[in-house]
mmCIF file of C-alpha atoms in Angstrom:
data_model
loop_
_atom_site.group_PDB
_atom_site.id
_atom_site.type_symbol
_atom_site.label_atom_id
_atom_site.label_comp_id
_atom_site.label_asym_id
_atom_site.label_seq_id
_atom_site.Cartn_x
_atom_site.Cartn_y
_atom_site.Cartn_z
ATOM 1 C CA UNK K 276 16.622 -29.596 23.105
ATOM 2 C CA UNK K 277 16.510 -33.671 23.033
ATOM 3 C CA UNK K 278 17.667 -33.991 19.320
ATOM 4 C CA UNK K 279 14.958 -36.096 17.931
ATOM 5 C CA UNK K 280 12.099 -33.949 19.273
ATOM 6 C CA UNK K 281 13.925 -31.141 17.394
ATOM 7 C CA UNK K 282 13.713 -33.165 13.738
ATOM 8 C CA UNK K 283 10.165 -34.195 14.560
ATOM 9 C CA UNK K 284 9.152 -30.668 15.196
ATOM 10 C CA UNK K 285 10.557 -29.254 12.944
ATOM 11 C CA UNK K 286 9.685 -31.475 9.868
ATOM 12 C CA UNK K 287 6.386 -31.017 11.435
ATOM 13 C CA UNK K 288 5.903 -27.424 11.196
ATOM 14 C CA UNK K 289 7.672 -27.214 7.536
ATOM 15 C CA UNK K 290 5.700 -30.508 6.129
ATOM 16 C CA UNK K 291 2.702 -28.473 7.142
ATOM 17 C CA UNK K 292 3.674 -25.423 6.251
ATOM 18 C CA UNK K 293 3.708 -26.815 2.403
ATOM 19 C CA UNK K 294 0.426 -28.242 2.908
ATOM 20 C CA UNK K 295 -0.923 -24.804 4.169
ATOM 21 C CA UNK K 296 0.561 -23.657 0.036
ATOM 22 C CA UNK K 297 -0.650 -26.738 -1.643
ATOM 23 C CA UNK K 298 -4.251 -27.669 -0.263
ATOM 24 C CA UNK K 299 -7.210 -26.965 -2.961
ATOM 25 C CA UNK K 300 -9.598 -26.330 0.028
ATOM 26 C CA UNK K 301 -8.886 -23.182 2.584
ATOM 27 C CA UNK K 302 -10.497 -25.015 5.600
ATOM 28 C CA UNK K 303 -7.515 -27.944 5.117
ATOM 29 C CA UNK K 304 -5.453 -24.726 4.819
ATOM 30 C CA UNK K 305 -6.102 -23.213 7.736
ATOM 31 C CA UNK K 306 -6.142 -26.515 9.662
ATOM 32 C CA UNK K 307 -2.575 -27.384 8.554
ATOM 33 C CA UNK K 308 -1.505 -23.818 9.682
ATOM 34 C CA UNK K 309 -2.574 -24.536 13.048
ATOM 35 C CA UNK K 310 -0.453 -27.905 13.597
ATOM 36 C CA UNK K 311 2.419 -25.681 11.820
ATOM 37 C CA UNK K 312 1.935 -22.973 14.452
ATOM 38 C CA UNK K 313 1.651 -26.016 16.883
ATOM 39 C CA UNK K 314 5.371 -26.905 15.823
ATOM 40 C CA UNK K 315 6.948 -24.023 15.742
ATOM 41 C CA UNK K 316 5.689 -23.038 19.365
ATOM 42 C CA UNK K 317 7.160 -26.770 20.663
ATOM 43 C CA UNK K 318 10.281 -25.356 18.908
ATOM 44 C CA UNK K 319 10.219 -22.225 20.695
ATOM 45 C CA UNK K 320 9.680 -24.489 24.600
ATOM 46 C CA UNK K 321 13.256 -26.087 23.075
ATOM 47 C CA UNK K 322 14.849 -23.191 22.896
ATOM 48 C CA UNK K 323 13.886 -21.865 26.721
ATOM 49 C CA UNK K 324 11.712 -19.333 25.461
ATOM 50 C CA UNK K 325 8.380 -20.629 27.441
ATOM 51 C CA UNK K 326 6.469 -17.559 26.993
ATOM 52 C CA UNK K 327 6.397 -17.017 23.909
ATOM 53 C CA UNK K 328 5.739 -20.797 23.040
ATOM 54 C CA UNK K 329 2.435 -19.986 25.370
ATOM 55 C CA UNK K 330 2.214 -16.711 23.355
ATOM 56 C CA UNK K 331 2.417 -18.574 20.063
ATOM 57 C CA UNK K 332 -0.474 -20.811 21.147
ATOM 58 C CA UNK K 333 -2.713 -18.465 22.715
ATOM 59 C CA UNK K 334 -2.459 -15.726 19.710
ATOM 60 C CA UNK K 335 -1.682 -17.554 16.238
ATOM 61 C CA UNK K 336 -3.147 -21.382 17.100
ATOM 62 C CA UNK K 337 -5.927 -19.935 19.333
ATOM 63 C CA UNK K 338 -7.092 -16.436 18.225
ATOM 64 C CA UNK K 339 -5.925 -15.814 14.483
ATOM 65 C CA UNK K 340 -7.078 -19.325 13.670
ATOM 66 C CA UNK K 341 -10.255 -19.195 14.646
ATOM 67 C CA UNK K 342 -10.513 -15.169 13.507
ATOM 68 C CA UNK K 343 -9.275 -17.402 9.825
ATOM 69 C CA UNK K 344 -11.889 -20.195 9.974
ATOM 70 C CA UNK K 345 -14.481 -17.825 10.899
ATOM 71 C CA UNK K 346 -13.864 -15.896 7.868
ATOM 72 C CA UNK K 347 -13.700 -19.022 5.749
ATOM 73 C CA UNK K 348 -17.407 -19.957 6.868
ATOM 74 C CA UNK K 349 -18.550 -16.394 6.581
ATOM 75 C CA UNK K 350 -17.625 -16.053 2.574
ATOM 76 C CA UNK K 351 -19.063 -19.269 2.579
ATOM 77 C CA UNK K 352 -15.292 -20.421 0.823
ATOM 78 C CA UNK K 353 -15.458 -23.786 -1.557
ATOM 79 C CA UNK K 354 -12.382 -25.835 -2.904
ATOM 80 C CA UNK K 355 -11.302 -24.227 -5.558
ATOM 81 C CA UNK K 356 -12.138 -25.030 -9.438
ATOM 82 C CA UNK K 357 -9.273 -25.997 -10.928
ATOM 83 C CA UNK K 358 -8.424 -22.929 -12.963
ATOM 84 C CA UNK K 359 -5.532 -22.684 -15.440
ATOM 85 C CA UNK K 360 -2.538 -21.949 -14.386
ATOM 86 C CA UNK K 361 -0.539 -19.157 -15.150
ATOM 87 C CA UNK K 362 2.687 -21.216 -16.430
ATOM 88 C CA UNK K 363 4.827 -17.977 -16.288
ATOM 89 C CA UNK K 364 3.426 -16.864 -12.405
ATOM 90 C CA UNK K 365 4.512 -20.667 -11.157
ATOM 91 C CA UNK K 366 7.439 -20.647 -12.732
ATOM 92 C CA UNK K 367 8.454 -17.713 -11.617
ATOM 93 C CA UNK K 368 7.761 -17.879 -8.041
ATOM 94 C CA UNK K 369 9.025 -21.410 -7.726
ATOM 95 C CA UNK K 370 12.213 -20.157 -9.340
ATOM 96 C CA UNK K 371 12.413 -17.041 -6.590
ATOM 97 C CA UNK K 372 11.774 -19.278 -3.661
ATOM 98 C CA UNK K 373 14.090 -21.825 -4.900
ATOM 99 C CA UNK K 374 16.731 -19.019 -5.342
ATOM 100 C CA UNK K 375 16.007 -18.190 -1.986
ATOM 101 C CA UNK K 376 16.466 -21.723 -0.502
ATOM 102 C CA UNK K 377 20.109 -21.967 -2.046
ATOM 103 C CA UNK K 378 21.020 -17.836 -0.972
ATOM 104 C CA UNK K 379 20.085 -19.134 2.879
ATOM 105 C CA UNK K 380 21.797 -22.242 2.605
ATOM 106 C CA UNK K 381 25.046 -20.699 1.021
ATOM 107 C CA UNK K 382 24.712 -17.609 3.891
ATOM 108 C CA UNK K 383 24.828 -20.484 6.496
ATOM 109 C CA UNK K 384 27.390 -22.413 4.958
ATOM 110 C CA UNK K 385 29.545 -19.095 5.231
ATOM 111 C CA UNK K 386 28.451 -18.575 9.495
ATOM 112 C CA UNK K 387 30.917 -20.866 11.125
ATOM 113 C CA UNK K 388 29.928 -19.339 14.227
ATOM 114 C CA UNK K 389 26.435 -20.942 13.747
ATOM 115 C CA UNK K 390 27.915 -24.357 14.410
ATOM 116 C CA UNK K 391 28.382 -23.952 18.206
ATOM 117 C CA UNK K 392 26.472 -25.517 20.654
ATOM 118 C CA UNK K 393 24.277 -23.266 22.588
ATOM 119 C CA UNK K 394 26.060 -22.394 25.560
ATOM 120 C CA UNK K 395 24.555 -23.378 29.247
ATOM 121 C CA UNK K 396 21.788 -20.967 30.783
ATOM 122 C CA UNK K 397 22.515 -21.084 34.037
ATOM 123 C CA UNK K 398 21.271 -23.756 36.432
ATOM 124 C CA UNK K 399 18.766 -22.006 38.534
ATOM 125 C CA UNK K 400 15.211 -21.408 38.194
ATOM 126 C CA UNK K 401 14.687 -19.104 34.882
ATOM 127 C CA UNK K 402 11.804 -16.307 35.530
ATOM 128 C CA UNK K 403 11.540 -15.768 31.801
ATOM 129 C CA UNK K 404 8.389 -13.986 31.769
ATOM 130 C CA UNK K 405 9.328 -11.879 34.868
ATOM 131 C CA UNK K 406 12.530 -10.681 33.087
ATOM 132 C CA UNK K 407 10.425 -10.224 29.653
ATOM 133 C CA UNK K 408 7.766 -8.092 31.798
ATOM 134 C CA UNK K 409 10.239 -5.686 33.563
ATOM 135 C CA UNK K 410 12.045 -5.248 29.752
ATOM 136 C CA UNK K 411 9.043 -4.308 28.206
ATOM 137 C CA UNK K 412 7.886 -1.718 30.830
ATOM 138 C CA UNK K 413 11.812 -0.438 31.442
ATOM 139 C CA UNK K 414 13.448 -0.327 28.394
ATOM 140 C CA UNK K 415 10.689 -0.682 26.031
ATOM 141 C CA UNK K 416 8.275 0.998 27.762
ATOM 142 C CA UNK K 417 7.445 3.974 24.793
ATOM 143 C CA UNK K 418 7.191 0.664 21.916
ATOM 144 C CA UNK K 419 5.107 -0.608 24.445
ATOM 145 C CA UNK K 420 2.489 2.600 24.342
ATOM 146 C CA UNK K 421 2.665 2.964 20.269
ATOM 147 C CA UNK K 422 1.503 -1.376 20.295
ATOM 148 C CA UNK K 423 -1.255 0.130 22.486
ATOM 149 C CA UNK K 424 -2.481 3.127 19.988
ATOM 150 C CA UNK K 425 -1.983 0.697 17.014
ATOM 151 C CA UNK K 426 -4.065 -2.003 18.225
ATOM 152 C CA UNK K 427 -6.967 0.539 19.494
ATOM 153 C CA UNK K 428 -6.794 1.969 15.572
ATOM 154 C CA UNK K 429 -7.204 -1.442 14.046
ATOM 155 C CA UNK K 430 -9.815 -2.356 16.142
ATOM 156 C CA UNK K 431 -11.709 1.127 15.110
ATOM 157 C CA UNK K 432 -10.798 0.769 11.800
ATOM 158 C CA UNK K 433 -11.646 -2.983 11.572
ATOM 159 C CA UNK K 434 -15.331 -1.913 13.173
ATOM 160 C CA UNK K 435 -15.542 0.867 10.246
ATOM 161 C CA UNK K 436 -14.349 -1.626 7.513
ATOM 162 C CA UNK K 437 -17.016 -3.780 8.496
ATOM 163 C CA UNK K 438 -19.969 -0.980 8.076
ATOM 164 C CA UNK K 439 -22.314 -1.813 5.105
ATOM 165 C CA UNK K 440 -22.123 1.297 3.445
ATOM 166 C CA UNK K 441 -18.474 2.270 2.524
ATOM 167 C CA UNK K 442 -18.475 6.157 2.859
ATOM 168 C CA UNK M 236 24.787 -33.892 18.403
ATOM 169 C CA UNK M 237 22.164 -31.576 19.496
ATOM 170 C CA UNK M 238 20.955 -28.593 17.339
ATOM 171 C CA UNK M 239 23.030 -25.680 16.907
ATOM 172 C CA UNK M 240 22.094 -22.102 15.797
ATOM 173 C CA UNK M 241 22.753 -22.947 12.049
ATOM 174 C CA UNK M 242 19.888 -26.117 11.990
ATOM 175 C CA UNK M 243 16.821 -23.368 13.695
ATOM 176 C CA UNK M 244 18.142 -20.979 10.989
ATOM 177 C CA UNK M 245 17.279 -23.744 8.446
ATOM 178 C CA UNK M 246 14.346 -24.121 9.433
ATOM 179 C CA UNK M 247 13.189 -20.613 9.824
ATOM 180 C CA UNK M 248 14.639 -20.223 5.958
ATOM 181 C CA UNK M 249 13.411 -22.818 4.600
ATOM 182 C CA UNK M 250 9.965 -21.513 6.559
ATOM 183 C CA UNK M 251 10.056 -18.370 5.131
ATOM 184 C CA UNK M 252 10.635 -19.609 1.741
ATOM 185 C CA UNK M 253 7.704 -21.597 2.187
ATOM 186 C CA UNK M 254 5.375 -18.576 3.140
ATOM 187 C CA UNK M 255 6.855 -16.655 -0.206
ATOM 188 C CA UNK M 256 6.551 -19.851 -2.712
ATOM 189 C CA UNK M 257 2.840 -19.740 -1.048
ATOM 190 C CA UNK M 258 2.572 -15.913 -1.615
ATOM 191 C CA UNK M 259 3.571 -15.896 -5.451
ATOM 192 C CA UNK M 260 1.451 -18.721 -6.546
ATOM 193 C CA UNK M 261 -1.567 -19.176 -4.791
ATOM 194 C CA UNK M 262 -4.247 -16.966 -6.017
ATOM 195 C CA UNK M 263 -6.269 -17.479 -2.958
ATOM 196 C CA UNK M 264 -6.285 -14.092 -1.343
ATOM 197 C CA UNK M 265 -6.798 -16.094 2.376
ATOM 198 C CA UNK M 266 -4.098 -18.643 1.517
ATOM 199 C CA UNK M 267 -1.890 -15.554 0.779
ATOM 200 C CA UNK M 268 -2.909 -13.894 3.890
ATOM 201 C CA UNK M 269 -1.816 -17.530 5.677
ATOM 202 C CA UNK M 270 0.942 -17.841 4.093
ATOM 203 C CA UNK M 271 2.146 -14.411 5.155
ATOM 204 C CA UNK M 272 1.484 -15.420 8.856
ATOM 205 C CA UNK M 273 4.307 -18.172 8.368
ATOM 206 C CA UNK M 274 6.767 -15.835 7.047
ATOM 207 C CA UNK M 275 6.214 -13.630 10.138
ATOM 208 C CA UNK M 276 6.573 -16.717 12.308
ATOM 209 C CA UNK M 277 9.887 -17.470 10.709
ATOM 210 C CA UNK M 278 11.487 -14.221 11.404
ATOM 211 C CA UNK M 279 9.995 -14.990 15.314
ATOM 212 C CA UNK M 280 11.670 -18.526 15.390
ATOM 213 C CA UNK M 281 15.277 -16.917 14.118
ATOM 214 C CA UNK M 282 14.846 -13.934 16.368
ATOM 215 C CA UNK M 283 14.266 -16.581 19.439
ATOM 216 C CA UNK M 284 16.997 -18.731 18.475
ATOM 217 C CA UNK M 285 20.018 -15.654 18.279
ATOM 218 C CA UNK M 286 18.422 -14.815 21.625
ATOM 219 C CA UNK M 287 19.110 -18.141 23.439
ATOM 220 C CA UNK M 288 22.195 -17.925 21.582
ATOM 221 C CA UNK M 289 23.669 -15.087 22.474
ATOM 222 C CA UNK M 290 23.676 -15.833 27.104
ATOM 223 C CA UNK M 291 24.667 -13.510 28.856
ATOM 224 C CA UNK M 292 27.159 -12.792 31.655
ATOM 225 C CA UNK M 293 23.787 -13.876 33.949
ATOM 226 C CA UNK M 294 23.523 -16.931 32.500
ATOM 227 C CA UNK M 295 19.877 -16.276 31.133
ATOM 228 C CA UNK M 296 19.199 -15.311 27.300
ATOM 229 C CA UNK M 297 19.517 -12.046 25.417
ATOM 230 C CA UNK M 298 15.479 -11.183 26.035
ATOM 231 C CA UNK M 299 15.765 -8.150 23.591
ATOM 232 C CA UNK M 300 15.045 -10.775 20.725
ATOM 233 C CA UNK M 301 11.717 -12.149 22.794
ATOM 234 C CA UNK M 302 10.487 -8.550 23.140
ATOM 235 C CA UNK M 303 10.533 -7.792 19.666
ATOM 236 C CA UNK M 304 8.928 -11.339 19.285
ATOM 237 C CA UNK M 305 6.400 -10.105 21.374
ATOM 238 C CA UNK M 306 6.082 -6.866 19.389
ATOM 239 C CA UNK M 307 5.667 -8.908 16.027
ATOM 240 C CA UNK M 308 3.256 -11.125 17.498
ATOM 241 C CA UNK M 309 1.416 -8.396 18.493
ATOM 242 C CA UNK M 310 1.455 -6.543 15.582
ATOM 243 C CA UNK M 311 0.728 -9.515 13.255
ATOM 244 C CA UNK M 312 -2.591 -9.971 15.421
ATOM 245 C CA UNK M 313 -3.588 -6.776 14.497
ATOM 246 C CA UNK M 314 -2.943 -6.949 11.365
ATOM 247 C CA UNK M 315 -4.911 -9.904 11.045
ATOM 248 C CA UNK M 316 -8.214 -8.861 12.563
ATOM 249 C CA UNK M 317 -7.392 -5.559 9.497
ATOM 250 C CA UNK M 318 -6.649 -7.791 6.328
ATOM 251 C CA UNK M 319 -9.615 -10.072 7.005
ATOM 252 C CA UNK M 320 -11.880 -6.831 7.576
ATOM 253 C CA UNK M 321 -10.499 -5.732 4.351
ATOM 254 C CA UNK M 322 -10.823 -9.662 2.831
ATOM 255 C CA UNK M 323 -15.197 -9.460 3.875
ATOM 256 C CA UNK M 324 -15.332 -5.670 2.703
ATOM 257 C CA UNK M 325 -13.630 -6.708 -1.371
ATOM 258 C CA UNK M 326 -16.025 -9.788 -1.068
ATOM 259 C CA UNK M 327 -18.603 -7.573 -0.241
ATOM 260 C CA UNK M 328 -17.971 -5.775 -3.354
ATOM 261 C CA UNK M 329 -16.550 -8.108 -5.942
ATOM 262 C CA UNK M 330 -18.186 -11.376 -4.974
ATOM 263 C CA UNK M 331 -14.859 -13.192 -5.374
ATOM 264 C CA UNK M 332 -11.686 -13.995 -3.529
ATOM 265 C CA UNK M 333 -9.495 -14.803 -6.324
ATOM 266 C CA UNK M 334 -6.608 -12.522 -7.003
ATOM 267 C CA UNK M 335 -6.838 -12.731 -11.086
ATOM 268 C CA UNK M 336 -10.636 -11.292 -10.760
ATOM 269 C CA UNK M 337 -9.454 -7.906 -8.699
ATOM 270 C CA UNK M 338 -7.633 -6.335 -12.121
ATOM 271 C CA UNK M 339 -9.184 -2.685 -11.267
ATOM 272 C CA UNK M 340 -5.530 -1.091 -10.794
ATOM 273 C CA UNK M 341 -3.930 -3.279 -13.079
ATOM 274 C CA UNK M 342 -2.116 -1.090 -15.988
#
């Protein structure tokens, strides 16, 4: 990928991602998710993966968005009321993710193999979603079946959820 | 110098630690649901990036990785359309959305 697309997208999606953690109201929240989701499916067009930038699009910045903001509208959702913080909670999980941060970074600083260039595809035409396709119905055909029974349960158990009366 | 493996890693790291910061101190329980959603993504953006590392004899990526990719983002959809079911039944109930007001199982 054209290096300065790469810093721009990906300061992007992580500048947004911390808005997504720091706005009071959940409509900004959403909102900043989808220009994070936005960033990190440019990311995935750098690295040759086409489909499932389109993927990332369609699903997270098109359908879960809007499944998100029409939640938000339903509850009816305000900005928050300042509350008091817990001192201990925010300390605690700023410590964790900061302990995080430093783990990754000390893991990559130990992955020397992580500093080579991606090597060449190959200079034809790539068929990416052709070669995705015939993986998924060869080799991951059975996966492919469970994905199928899993997302016919949640949508029966998301149409039960949503009764009035919980029985 | 163009990106190698190491600076997507980064970023999908310093992603995920974004989604977890998010997780432990909002008390939003739709901000944590969102913020959940971007640790998911940054397992997909690490997972895509070993795959167009690792080229094959072919020439073309590993597309292993972009299966599973499509498996999470599958899964995560459905997961979604579950959590906010469950998000509209507790407000149903509890009139509230706020973690520190849901303290029925708490010891």
């Amino acid at each position: 990928m054209f290096t300065p697309l790469f810093w721009f997208f990906a300061a992007l999606t992580l500048i947004f991602a911390v808005a997504v953690v720091v706005n009071r109201n959940p409509v900004a929240s959403a909102l900043s998710l989808v220009i994070s989701f936005l960033g990190l499916a440019a990311l995935f067009v750098g690295l040759d993966a086409y489909l499932i930038g389109v993927l990332q699009v369609l699903v997270y910045a098109g359908a879960v968005m809007v499944l998100f903001l029409f939640i938000i509208m339903l509850l009816d959702l305000r900005a928050e009321k300042r509350r008091k913080f817990n001192l201990l909670g925010l300390a605690g999980g700023g410590i964790v993710a900061a302990a995080l941060v430093l783990e990754i970074l000390y893991v990559l600083s130990k992955f020397p193999a992580g500093n080579n260039q991606f090597p060449p595809l190959r200079a034809e035409k790539i068929d990416d979603v052709r070669e995705i396709g015939a993986a998924i119905f060869s080799s991951y055909n059975l996966p492919l079946q469970v994905i199928g029974v899993l997302v016919l349960v949640a949508t029966v158990g998301v149409v039960i959820l949503s009764k009035r009366e919980l029985k | 110098m163009s990106p190698t493996l190491n600076h997507y890693l980064l970023v999908s790291g310093l992603l995920f630690s974004i989604g977890f910061a998010g997780v432990l101190l909002r008390r939003n329980i739709i901000i944590i649901f969102m913020c959940l959603e971007l640790m998911l993504n940054a397992a997909n953006l690490s997972l895509v990036a070993f795959s167009r590392f690792n080229v094959g004899a072919n020439g073309l990526p590993n597309y292993n990785g972009q299966v599973l990719v499509f498996f999470i983002i599958t899964v995560a959809a459905a997961e979604v359309a579950v959590g906010l079911a469950v998000i509209v039944a507790l407000y149903r109930s509890r009139q509230t959305t706020h973690v520190d007001d849901i303290t029925t199982l708490k010891f």
